[in-house]
C-alpha cells in the first residue's frame, strides 16, 4: 500500500509541475502584454510601463517563471495584477461556492446515474432502457448554458420554486444555501447522470451474461443479492466515469456560475481571463490540478478495495 501511495503521489506531482509550466508559458503567450487589458485602451505608454515594472512583467519570462514557481512551491501564488490582493485569499473565498455546486452535482450524478443505469441494465430493451439511451444522446448534446437557461425559466421564473440568481452562505441560512445551489447543480449534473447511467447499464448487461451470475442464481441467491454482485462488478467503470465527470464539472462551473451569478471560481476565472490577470489564472490552475490528483488518488484507492488486482497493476 505504501508503494502504491508513493507511486500515485509522484505521478500527481509530475502532472502538477507539467500543467503549471505549460499554463504559465501559454498564458503569457496568449495574453501578451497584460497591461493593456488591465489598464484599458485609454492608458498611456508611460502608465503601461509603470504597471509592468510594478507587476514584474518587464523582466525576462524565465525570471518571471522562476519567481512565481519558487513562491508557488510554498503555497504563495502572489498577488492579483488587477486588485493587488493575495491570490490565495481570493481563491479561498470563491472556492467553497464552486465546491458546493460541484459536490452537489456529483452526488446527483452518482445517485441518479446509478439508479437509472442499474434499472436499465437489468431490463435491456425495456421502455426505461430506451429512455436512458435516448436521454444519453440528447442531454449530452445539449449546451450547458441552454439547459441552465431553461431551468431558470421553468423553476425560477414560472414556478418560483428556486431563486434565479445569487448565492446564500450556509452560515446565514442552510435552506437558502440549498435552494441557491439546486438549479446550478442540476444543470451541471444532467449530462453526467446519463453518462454514468449508460456506462453502468452496459457494464451490468455484460456482467449479467457471465457464467458466475448464472451460478449464483442456480445456488438460489435472491435477486437483490445477485444485483449487489452485478453492481460491484460494474462499479469500477462507473466510478472511473464519475471521477472524470467531476473534473469536467469543475470546468463546466465556469458557464453555470456566469448564468446563475454565483461568486465562485468559475466567475473568477472568466473575469481574470478577460482582464489578463495571469496570477489568478495560474493559482486556479494549480488548485484545480490538486483536486484532480486527489480525486484520481481516491479513485485508485476505491478501485483497489473493490478489485485487489488493480493495486497490483
XYZ file of C-alpha atoms in Angstrom:
313
model
C 0.000 0.000 0.000
C 2.917 2.362 0.745
C 4.434 1.709 -2.672
C 1.027 2.248 -4.262
C 0.585 5.577 -2.452
C 4.086 6.841 -3.257
C 3.671 5.942 -6.926
C 0.411 7.881 -7.162
C 1.850 10.880 -5.308
C 4.886 11.029 -7.599
C 2.701 10.872 -10.703
C 0.499 13.593 -9.209
C 3.476 15.883 -8.590
C 4.716 15.329 -12.152
C 1.269 16.205 -13.500
C 1.114 19.318 -11.316
C 4.533 20.536 -12.476
C 3.822 19.832 -16.156
C 0.453 21.606 -16.133
C 1.824 24.569 -14.162
C 4.740 25.071 -16.561
C 2.521 24.715 -19.613
C -0.137 27.069 -18.251
C 2.416 29.724 -17.300
C 4.019 29.989 -20.716
C 0.789 29.506 -22.690
C -0.951 32.210 -20.650
C 1.853 34.695 -21.288
C 1.920 33.738 -24.969
C -1.853 34.124 -25.372
C -2.265 37.329 -23.363
C 0.947 39.037 -24.439
C 1.241 42.399 -22.720
C -1.233 42.226 -19.808
C -1.003 45.934 -19.036
C -3.281 46.781 -21.965
C -6.084 44.616 -20.602
C -5.531 45.741 -17.026
C -5.446 49.483 -17.727
C -7.738 49.679 -20.732
C -7.267 51.181 -24.169
C -7.012 54.739 -22.820
C -3.776 54.026 -20.913
C -0.633 55.856 -21.999
C 2.683 54.068 -22.705
C 4.103 55.605 -19.531
C 1.261 54.151 -17.447
C 1.722 50.748 -19.058
C 5.465 50.841 -18.380
C 4.873 51.801 -14.738
C 2.411 48.939 -14.242
C 4.756 46.477 -15.988
C 7.515 47.446 -13.564
C 5.146 47.095 -10.613
C 3.897 43.600 -11.514
C 7.263 42.421 -12.843
C 6.359 41.745 -16.466
C 9.259 43.917 -17.644
C 11.646 41.121 -16.637
C 12.641 38.139 -18.830
C 9.968 35.432 -18.959
C 12.202 32.758 -17.422
C 12.962 35.056 -14.489
C 9.231 35.636 -14.016
C 8.590 31.900 -14.083
C 11.283 31.112 -11.531
C 9.999 33.818 -9.215
C 6.419 32.521 -9.479
C 7.344 28.821 -9.194
C 9.614 29.300 -6.167
C 6.825 31.070 -4.305
C 4.061 28.745 -5.531
C 6.032 25.750 -4.235
C 5.438 27.017 -0.685
C 1.804 27.961 -1.302
C 2.288 31.626 -2.205
C 0.625 32.345 -5.567
C 1.459 36.041 -5.484
C -0.959 38.931 -5.791
C -3.589 39.778 -8.362
C -2.476 42.169 -11.067
C -5.855 43.875 -11.016
C -6.664 44.500 -7.338
C -3.268 43.575 -5.789
C -4.921 41.260 -3.268
C -3.340 37.870 -2.419
C -4.313 35.238 -4.975
C -4.630 32.513 -2.346
C -7.077 34.567 -0.293
C -9.278 35.284 -3.318
C -9.353 31.624 -4.342
C -10.117 30.559 -0.763
C -13.050 32.982 -0.748
C -14.511 31.707 -4.032
C -13.679 28.004 -3.779
C -16.427 26.987 -1.285
C -19.098 28.276 -3.685
C -17.826 26.176 -6.584
C -17.229 23.119 -4.409
C -20.789 23.367 -3.071
C -22.255 23.264 -6.570
C -19.831 20.676 -7.972
C -20.189 18.368 -4.951
C -23.989 18.565 -5.149
C -23.839 17.872 -8.892
C -21.524 14.902 -8.298
C -23.878 13.421 -5.697
C -26.865 13.852 -8.020
C -24.891 12.247 -10.842
C -23.845 9.284 -8.709
C -27.270 8.599 -7.192
C -29.492 9.041 -10.241
C -26.913 7.699 -12.667
C -26.656 4.520 -10.587
C -30.433 4.145 -10.244
C -31.151 4.602 -13.947
C -28.124 2.583 -15.032
C -28.904 -0.428 -12.836
C -32.605 -0.391 -13.736
C -31.870 -0.157 -17.464
C -29.123 -2.784 -17.284
C -31.367 -5.314 -15.550
C -34.093 -4.848 -18.184
C -32.384 -4.324 -21.556
C -34.817 -3.431 -24.281
C -37.442 -2.130 -21.858
C -39.042 1.304 -22.079
C -36.746 2.603 -19.332
C -33.718 1.268 -21.189
C -34.788 3.052 -24.373
C -35.423 6.262 -22.441
C -31.955 6.107 -20.867
C -30.288 5.570 -24.246
C -32.268 8.393 -25.845
C -31.543 10.729 -22.932
C -27.840 9.899 -23.191
C -27.774 11.202 -26.747
C -29.995 14.239 -26.209
C -28.725 15.572 -22.876
C -25.069 15.029 -23.718
C -25.525 17.057 -26.919
C -27.369 19.978 -25.302
C -25.215 23.035 -24.466
C -24.844 23.650 -20.749
C -25.861 27.298 -20.995
C -29.109 26.350 -22.780
C -30.016 23.801 -20.093
C -29.271 26.395 -17.409
C -31.497 28.990 -19.070
C -34.373 26.506 -19.422
C -34.113 25.589 -15.732
C -34.168 29.263 -14.764
C -37.249 29.948 -16.894
C -39.181 26.910 -15.660
C -38.309 26.604 -11.997
C -37.284 30.148 -11.055
C -39.331 32.490 -13.254
C -42.519 30.479 -13.902
C -42.843 28.218 -10.841
C -40.771 30.381 -8.474
C -39.515 27.309 -6.625
C -35.877 28.414 -6.602
C -34.016 31.723 -6.907
C -32.924 32.599 -10.433
C -29.557 34.044 -9.440
C -27.378 34.588 -6.393
C -25.762 32.543 -3.649
C -26.624 32.248 0.041
C -23.898 31.378 2.521
C -24.758 28.230 4.533
C -23.827 30.099 7.713
C -26.685 32.523 7.050
C -29.338 30.008 6.013
C -28.936 26.310 5.245
C -32.274 26.248 3.444
C -31.359 29.309 1.406
C -27.981 27.786 0.575
C -29.577 24.543 -0.636
C -32.106 26.426 -2.745
C -29.397 28.629 -4.277
C -27.258 25.678 -5.438
C -30.073 23.348 -6.562
C -30.601 24.657 -10.102
C -26.864 25.088 -10.840
C -26.196 21.558 -9.558
C -28.992 20.105 -11.703
C -27.727 21.976 -14.771
C -24.235 20.578 -14.213
C -25.330 17.040 -13.395
C -27.731 16.195 -16.240
C -25.030 15.261 -18.720
C -23.077 13.359 -16.071
C -26.167 11.401 -14.979
C -26.807 9.974 -18.432
C -23.103 9.251 -18.977
C -22.864 7.270 -15.737
C -26.202 5.559 -16.382
C -25.124 4.488 -19.871
C -21.758 3.212 -18.629
C -23.309 1.306 -15.728
C -26.047 -0.101 -17.964
C -23.531 -1.510 -20.440
C -21.361 -2.938 -17.661
C -24.322 -4.666 -15.975
C -25.589 -6.131 -19.258
C -22.100 -7.501 -19.919
C -21.726 -8.897 -16.392
C -25.239 -10.374 -16.400
C -24.257 -12.757 -19.183
C -21.244 -14.143 -17.318
C -21.154 -17.708 -16.009
C -20.709 -16.665 -12.380
C -24.085 -14.862 -12.428
C -25.863 -17.972 -13.663
C -24.045 -19.928 -10.953
C -25.239 -17.503 -8.285
C -28.824 -17.823 -9.455
C -28.584 -21.629 -9.631
C -27.485 -21.646 -5.992
C -30.698 -19.910 -5.011
C -29.415 -16.393 -4.326
C -32.157 -13.800 -4.255
C -32.352 -11.179 -6.983
C -31.229 -8.324 -4.671
C -28.066 -10.251 -3.732
C -27.362 -11.024 -7.380
C -27.791 -7.327 -8.173
C -25.238 -6.477 -5.468
C -22.695 -8.744 -7.174
C -23.525 -7.229 -10.560
C -23.139 -3.684 -9.284
C -19.845 -4.486 -7.598
C -18.556 -5.949 -10.853
C -19.747 -2.939 -12.845
C -18.712 -0.307 -10.278
C -15.101 0.281 -11.475
C -16.209 1.508 -14.895
C -18.909 3.753 -13.419
C -16.557 5.163 -10.769
C -13.956 5.975 -13.401
C -16.559 7.894 -15.396
C -17.730 9.656 -12.213
C -14.175 10.778 -11.419
C -13.710 12.076 -14.960
C -17.054 13.847 -14.793
C -16.044 15.528 -11.511
C -13.108 17.100 -13.310
C -15.402 18.072 -16.177
C -17.886 19.620 -13.754
C -15.166 21.933 -12.445
C -14.744 23.234 -15.979
C -18.482 23.405 -16.609
C -18.904 25.532 -13.500
C -17.448 28.498 -15.410
C -20.532 28.732 -17.641
C -23.066 27.819 -14.964
C -21.730 30.337 -12.452
C -21.995 33.089 -15.044
C -25.651 32.287 -15.764
C -26.690 31.944 -12.113
C -24.480 34.843 -10.930
C -22.606 32.676 -8.447
C -19.461 34.226 -6.913
C -17.326 31.125 -7.412
C -14.118 30.025 -9.105
C -15.826 29.973 -12.495
C -16.749 33.644 -12.307
C -13.251 34.472 -11.029
C -11.690 32.564 -13.940
C -13.857 34.320 -16.502
C -13.104 37.768 -15.136
C -9.377 37.085 -14.850
C -9.229 35.787 -18.422
C -10.848 38.957 -19.734
C -8.535 41.190 -17.692
C -5.334 39.242 -18.342
C -4.826 38.581 -14.624
C -2.321 35.738 -15.036
C -1.519 35.166 -11.310
C -5.197 34.415 -10.635
C -5.375 32.042 -13.607
C -2.216 30.235 -12.507
C -3.457 29.892 -8.935
C -6.789 28.480 -10.109
C -4.975 26.049 -12.408
C -2.767 24.740 -9.608
C -5.711 24.330 -7.226
C -7.733 22.540 -9.919
C -4.892 20.138 -10.688
C -4.509 19.401 -6.975
C -8.182 18.431 -6.852
C -7.712 16.261 -9.947
C -4.783 14.471 -8.306
C -6.750 13.939 -5.083
C -9.802 12.606 -6.945
C -7.674 10.243 -9.035
C -5.869 9.014 -5.928
C -9.151 8.349 -4.113
C -10.444 6.606 -7.230
C -7.405 4.319 -7.298
C -7.862 3.531 -3.603
C -11.553 2.678 -4.054
C -10.880 0.590 -7.160
C -8.104 -1.206 -5.310
C -10.525 -2.005 -2.495
C -13.187 -3.261 -4.922
C -10.718 -5.177 -7.079
C -7.391 -6.027 -5.366
C -5.864 -6.825 -8.762
C -5.975 -3.107 -9.551
C -3.458 -2.412 -6.778
C -1.037 -4.876 -8.294
C -1.418 -3.333 -11.736
